[in-house]
XYZ file of C-alpha atoms in Angstrom:
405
model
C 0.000 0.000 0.000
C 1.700 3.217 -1.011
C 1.319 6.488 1.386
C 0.818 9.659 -0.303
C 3.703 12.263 0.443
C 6.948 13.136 0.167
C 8.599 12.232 3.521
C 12.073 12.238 2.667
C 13.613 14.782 5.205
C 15.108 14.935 8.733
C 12.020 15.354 11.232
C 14.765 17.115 13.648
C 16.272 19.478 11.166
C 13.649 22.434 10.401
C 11.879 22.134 13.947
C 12.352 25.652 16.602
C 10.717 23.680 19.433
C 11.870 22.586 22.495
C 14.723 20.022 21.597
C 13.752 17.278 24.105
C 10.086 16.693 22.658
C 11.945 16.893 18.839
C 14.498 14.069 19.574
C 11.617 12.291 21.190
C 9.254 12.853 17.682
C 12.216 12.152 15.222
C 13.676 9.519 16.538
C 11.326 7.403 18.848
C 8.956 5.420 15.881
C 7.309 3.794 19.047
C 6.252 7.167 20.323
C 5.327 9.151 17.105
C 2.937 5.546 15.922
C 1.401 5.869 19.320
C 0.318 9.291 18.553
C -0.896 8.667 14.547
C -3.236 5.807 15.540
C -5.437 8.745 16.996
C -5.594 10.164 13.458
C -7.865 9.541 10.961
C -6.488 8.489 7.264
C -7.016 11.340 6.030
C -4.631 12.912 8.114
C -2.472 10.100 8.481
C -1.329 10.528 4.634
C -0.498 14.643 4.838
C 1.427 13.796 8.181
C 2.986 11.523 6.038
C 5.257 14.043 4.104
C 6.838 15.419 7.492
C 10.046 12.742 7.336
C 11.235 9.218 6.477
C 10.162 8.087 10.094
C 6.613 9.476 9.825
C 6.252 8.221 6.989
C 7.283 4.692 7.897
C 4.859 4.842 10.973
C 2.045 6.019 8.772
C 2.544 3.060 6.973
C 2.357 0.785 10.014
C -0.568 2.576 11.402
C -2.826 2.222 8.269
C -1.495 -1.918 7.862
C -2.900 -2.475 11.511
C -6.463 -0.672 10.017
C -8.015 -3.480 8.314
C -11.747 -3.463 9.551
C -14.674 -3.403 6.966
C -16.181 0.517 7.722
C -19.322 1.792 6.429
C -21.256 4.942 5.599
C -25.204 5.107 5.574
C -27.469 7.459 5.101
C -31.526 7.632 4.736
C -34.138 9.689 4.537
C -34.281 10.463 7.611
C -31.145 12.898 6.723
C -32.244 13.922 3.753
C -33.383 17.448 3.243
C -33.590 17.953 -0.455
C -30.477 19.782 -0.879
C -28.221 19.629 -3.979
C -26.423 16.839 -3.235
C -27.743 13.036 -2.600
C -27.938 12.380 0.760
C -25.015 9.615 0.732
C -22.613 11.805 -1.277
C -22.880 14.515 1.397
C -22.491 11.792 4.402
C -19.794 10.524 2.722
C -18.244 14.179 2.474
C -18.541 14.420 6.215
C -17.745 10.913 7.396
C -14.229 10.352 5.318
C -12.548 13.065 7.361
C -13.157 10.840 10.471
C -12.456 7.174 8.764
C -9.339 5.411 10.087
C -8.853 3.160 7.021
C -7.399 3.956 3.886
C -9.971 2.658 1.678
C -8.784 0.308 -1.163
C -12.017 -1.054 -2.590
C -15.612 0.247 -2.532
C -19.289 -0.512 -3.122
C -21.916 1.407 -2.713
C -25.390 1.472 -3.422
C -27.953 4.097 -3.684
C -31.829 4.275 -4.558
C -32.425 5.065 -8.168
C -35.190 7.178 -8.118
C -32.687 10.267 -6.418
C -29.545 9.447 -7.307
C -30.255 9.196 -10.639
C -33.829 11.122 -11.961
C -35.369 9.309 -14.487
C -38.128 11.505 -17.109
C -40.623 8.547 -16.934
C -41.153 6.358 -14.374
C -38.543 3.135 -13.786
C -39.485 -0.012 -15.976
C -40.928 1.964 -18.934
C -39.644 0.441 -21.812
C -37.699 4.215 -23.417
C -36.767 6.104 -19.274
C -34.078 8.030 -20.326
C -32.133 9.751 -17.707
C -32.591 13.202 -17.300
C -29.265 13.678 -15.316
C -25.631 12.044 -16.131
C -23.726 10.363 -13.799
C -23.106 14.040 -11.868
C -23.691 12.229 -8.275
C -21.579 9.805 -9.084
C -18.341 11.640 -10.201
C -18.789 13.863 -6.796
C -18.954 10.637 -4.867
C -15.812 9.511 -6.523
C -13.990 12.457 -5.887
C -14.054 12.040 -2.270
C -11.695 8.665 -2.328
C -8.010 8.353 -3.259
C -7.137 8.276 -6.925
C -6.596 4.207 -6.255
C -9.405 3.423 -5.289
C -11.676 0.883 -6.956
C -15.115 1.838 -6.734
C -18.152 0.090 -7.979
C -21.425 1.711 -7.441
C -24.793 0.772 -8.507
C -28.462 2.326 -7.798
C -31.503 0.442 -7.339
C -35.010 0.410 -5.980
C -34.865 0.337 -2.538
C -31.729 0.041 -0.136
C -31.371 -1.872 3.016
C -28.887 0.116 5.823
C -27.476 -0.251 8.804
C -26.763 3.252 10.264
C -23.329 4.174 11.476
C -21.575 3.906 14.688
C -22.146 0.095 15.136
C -22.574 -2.886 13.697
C -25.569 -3.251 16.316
C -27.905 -0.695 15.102
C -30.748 -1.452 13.845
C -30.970 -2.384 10.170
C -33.848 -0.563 7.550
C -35.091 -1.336 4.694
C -35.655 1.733 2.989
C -38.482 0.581 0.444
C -38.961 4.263 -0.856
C -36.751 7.564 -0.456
C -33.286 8.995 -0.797
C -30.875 6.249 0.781
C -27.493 4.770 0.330
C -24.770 3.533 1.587
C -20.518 2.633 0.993
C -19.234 -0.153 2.264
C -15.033 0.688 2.598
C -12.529 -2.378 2.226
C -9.309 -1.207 3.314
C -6.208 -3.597 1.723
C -6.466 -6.865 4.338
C -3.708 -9.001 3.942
C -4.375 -12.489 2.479
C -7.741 -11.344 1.413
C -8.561 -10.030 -2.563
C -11.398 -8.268 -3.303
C -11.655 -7.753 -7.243
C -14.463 -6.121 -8.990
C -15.664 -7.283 -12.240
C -17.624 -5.903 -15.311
C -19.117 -8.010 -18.329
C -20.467 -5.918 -21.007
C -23.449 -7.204 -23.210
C -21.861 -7.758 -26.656
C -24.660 -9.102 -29.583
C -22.034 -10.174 -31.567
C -20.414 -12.850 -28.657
C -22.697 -15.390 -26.968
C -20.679 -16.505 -24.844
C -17.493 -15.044 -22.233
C -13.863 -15.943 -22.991
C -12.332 -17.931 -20.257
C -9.585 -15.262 -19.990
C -12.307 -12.676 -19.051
C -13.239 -14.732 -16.194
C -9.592 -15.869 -15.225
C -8.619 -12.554 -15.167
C -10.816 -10.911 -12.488
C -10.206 -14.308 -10.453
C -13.495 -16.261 -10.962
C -11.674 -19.498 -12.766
C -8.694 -20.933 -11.822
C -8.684 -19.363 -8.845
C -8.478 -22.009 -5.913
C -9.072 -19.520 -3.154
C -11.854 -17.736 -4.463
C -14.320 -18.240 -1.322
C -17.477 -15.303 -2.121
C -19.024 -13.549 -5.785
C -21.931 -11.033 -5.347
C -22.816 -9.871 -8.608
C -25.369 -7.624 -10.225
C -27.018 -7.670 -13.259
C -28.251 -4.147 -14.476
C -30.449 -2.610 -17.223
C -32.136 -5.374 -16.224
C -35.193 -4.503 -18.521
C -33.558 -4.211 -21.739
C -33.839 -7.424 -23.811
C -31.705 -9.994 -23.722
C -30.349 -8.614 -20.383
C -31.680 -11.504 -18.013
C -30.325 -14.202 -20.037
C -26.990 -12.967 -20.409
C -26.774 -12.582 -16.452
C -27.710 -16.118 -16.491
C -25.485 -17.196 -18.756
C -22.293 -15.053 -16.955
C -23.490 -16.509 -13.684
C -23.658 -20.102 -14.793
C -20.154 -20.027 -15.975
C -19.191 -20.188 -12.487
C -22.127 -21.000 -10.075
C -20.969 -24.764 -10.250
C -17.977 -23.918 -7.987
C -17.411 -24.567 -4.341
C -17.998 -21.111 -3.566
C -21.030 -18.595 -2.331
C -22.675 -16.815 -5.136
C -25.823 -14.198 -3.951
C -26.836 -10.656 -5.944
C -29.692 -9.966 -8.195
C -30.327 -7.233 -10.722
C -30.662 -3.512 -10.129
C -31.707 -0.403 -12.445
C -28.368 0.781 -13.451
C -24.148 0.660 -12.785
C -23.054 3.866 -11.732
C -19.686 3.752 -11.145
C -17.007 0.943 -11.899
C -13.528 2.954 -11.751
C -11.550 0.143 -12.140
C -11.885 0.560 -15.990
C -10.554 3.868 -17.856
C -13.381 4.206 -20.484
C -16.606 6.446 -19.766
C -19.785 3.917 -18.634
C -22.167 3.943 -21.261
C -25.555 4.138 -18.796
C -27.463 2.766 -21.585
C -25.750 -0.518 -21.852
C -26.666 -4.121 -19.898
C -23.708 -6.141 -18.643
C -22.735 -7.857 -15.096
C -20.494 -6.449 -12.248
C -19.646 -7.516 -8.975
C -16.826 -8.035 -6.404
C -14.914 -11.216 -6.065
C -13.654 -12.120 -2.225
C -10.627 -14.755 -2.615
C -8.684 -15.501 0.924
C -8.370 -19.086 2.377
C -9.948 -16.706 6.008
C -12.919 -15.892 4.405
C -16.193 -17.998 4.856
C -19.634 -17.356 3.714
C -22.761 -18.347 3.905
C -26.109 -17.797 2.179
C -30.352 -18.885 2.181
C -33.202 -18.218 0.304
C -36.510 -17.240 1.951
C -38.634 -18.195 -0.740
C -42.116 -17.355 -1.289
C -43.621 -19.231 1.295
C -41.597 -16.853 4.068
C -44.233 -14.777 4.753
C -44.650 -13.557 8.276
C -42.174 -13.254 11.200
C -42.280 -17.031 12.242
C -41.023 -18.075 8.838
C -38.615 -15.297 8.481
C -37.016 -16.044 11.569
C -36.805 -19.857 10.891
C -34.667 -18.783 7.950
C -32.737 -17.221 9.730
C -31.847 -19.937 12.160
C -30.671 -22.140 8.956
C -27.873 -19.018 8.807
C -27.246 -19.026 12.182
C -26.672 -23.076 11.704
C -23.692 -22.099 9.711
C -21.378 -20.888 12.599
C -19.788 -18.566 10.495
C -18.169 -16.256 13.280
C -19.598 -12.900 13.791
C -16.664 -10.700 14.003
C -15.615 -9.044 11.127
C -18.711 -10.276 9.558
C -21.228 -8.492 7.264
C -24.605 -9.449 6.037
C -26.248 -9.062 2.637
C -29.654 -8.795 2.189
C -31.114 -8.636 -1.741
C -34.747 -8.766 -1.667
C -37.494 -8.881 -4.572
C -39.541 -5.523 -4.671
C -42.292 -7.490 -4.689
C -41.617 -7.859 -0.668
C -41.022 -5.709 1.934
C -43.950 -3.671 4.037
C -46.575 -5.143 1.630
C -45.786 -9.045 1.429
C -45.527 -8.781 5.249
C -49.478 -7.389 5.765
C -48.268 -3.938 6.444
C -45.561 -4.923 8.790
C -42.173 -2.874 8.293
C -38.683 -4.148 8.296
C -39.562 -8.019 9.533
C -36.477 -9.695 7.573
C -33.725 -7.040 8.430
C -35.024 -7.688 12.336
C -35.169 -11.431 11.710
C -31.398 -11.030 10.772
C -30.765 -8.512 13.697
C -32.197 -10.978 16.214
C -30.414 -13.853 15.128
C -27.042 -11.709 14.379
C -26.831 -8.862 16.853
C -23.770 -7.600 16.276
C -23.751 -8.098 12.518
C -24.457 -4.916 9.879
C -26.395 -5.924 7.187
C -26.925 -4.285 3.731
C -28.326 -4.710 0.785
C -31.246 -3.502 -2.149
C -34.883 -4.281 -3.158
C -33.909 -5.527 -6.888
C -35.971 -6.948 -9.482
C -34.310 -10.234 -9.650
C -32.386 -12.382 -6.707
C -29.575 -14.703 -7.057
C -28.503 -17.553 -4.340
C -29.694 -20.406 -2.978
C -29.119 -22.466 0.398
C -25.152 -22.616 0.659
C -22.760 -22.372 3.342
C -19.000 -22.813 2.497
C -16.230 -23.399 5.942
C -13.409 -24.916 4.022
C -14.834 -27.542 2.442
C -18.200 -28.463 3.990
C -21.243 -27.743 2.158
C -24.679 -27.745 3.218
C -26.376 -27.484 -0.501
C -24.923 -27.349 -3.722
C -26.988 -25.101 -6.669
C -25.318 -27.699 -9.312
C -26.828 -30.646 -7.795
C -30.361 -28.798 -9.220
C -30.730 -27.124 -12.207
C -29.007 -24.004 -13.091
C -32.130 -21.820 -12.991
C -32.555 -22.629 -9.627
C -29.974 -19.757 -8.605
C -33.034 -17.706 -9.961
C -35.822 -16.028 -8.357
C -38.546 -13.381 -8.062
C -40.490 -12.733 -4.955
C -37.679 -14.027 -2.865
C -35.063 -12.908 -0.832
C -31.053 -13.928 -0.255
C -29.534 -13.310 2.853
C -25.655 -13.606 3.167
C -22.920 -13.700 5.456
C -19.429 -12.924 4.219
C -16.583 -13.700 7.621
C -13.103 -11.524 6.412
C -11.168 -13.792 9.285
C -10.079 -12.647 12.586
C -8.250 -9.819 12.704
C -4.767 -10.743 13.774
């Protein structure tokens, strides 16, 4: 992980202040990373240029950052200024983060982030905005940074501060949140991007290779998105990208949103009117994962919870642990009789110390599957391939990053 700055001098040599406290601060790395672990990253990298010392604990200090962080926001801030409500948390809450983000995804609700002149699923909805929210979100990470964004229906947030709080699902209103993957060692997270081509039926096996989903023998988790999910053709190419690798011994749960927003891993402009398939890849012989469908029968807060328990059955461990939750707009407050947020409580009762996130989609992917090295509860290839997808359902995940050493 390269620090920003220059940090080539003598911390000792341009300093007026009292001589003891300066031998102490350029010369005692145990002192001077004491201090920086009370900064944030932000700081961390302009401290960074002072000397060759600094710079060296700045290093240190960000290595021994490796948790997951998060920023949410909902309506609940939003006030209908300029700016989307998660672009203007994220402005606020990056001065205060203590990782130096290396990967990102966030996700946002489509109907703010990005207006639309008709309403969403009409066949010609043009967008009456660019990608504006989306390049001022970018902005405000480091120039590495990989950042893959996508908007969607509804979003599902747990608000900042803990991993405790209390999960929403946010069926309707401005909402979004950025999950933050600093570099963990032994873990890769890759995103991907497969662009609907008429002319090609099928994917090279270099395309896959390359982003780590073949031949990749520590490839543990793949959430992936399909999007422009209403053009034609656009559901069976996500099919047919899925089913490439859906046979493996690994966790596979997503489902498809309204557009891709942001993928800067690639150097060409997005073209918002195309279909293709993104996601991240999570490779790491740590990581374990875990998913279950709560099909169509899971109707009430008895069944819900009951799904939950086949998670819980898992053991995946809890800390440094997020949960996934990709749910069919056909559920939410109305497939529960009225009743608000009864699978992200399900989830929080079950897993109280787990965030969970996640979208209302029109299309999920998963199935029952639980991967902890190599026990398996279900395999999707023992059915048929179509049986990774669903309408009216919902996938909840679990994705376990290893303990933190």
């Amino acid at each position: 992980m390269e620090v920003v700055g220059g940090g080539g001098g003598d911390c000792r040599s341009s300093s007026s202040a009292d001589p003891r406290s300066t031998y102490v601060l350029g010369n005692l790395a145990e002192v001077v990373e004491r201090v920086l672990t009370f900064l944030p990253a932000k700081a961390l990298l302009r401290v960074a240029g002072v000397c060759r010392l600094w710079r060296e604990c700045v290093r240190r200090v960000l290595r021994a950052h490796r948790n997951v962080t998060w920023v949410s926001a909902s309506r609940a801030e939003a006030n209908h200024l300029e700016r989307h409500c998660l672009v203007r948390a994220l402005a606020e809450e990056l001065e205060n983060v203590r990782i130096l983000p290396q990967t990102v995804l966030y996700m946002a609700d489509s109907e703010t982030f990005i207006s639309l002149e008709q309403c969403r699923g009409h066949k010609r909805a043009k967008k009456r905005t660019s990608m504006e929210a989306a390049l001022v979100l970018e902005k405000l990470f480091p120039k590495q940074c990989q950042i893959l964004g996508i908007v969607t229906p509804g979003i599902v947030v747990t608000p900042m501060g803990s991993g405790s709080n209390r999960p929403q699902e946010i069926e309707i209103g401005e909402s979004g949140f950025a999950l933050l993957f600093p570099q963990i060692e032994g873990i890769r997270i890759q995103p991907f991007h497969f662009i609907k081509d008429p002319k090609k039926t099928t994917l090279e096996r270099h395309q896959l290779t390359d982003v780590g989903l073949l031949d990749n023998p520590e490839l543990r988790a793949v959430l992936v998105f399909g999007y422009n999910c209403c053009k034609v053709g656009a559901s069976n190419y996500l099919q047919r990208v899925v089913n490439t690798f859906s046979g493996m011994n690994i966790i596979v749960a997503g489902g498809q949103v309204d557009n891709l927003s942001s993928l800067t891993s690639e150097k060409h402009t997005l073209d918002i009117d195309a279909t293709g398939v993104v996601g991240l890849s999570f490779s790491g012989q740590r990581i374990q994962s875990a998913t279950v469908l709560l099909n169509e029968d899971v109707n009430d807060e008895k069944t819900a919870e009951a799904a939950m328990q086949r998670l819980k059955a898992a053991n995946i461990p809890e800390h440094n642990t997020f949960g996934f939750m990709f749910a069919c707009v056909g559920r939410g407050f109305q497939y529960y009789r009225a009743k608000e947020n009864v699978e992200a409580d399900a989830f929080r009762k079950l897993f109280p110390s787990v965030p969970l996130f996640g979208f209302f989609g029109n299309g999920e992917i998963g199935c029952d599957r639980i991967v902890t090295g190599n026990f398996i509860l279900r395999k999707c290839n023992e059915v048929k391939d179509d049986d990774l997808f669903h309408s009216y359902t919902t996938i909840m995940t679990l994705i376990h990053l290893g303990s933190s050493k």
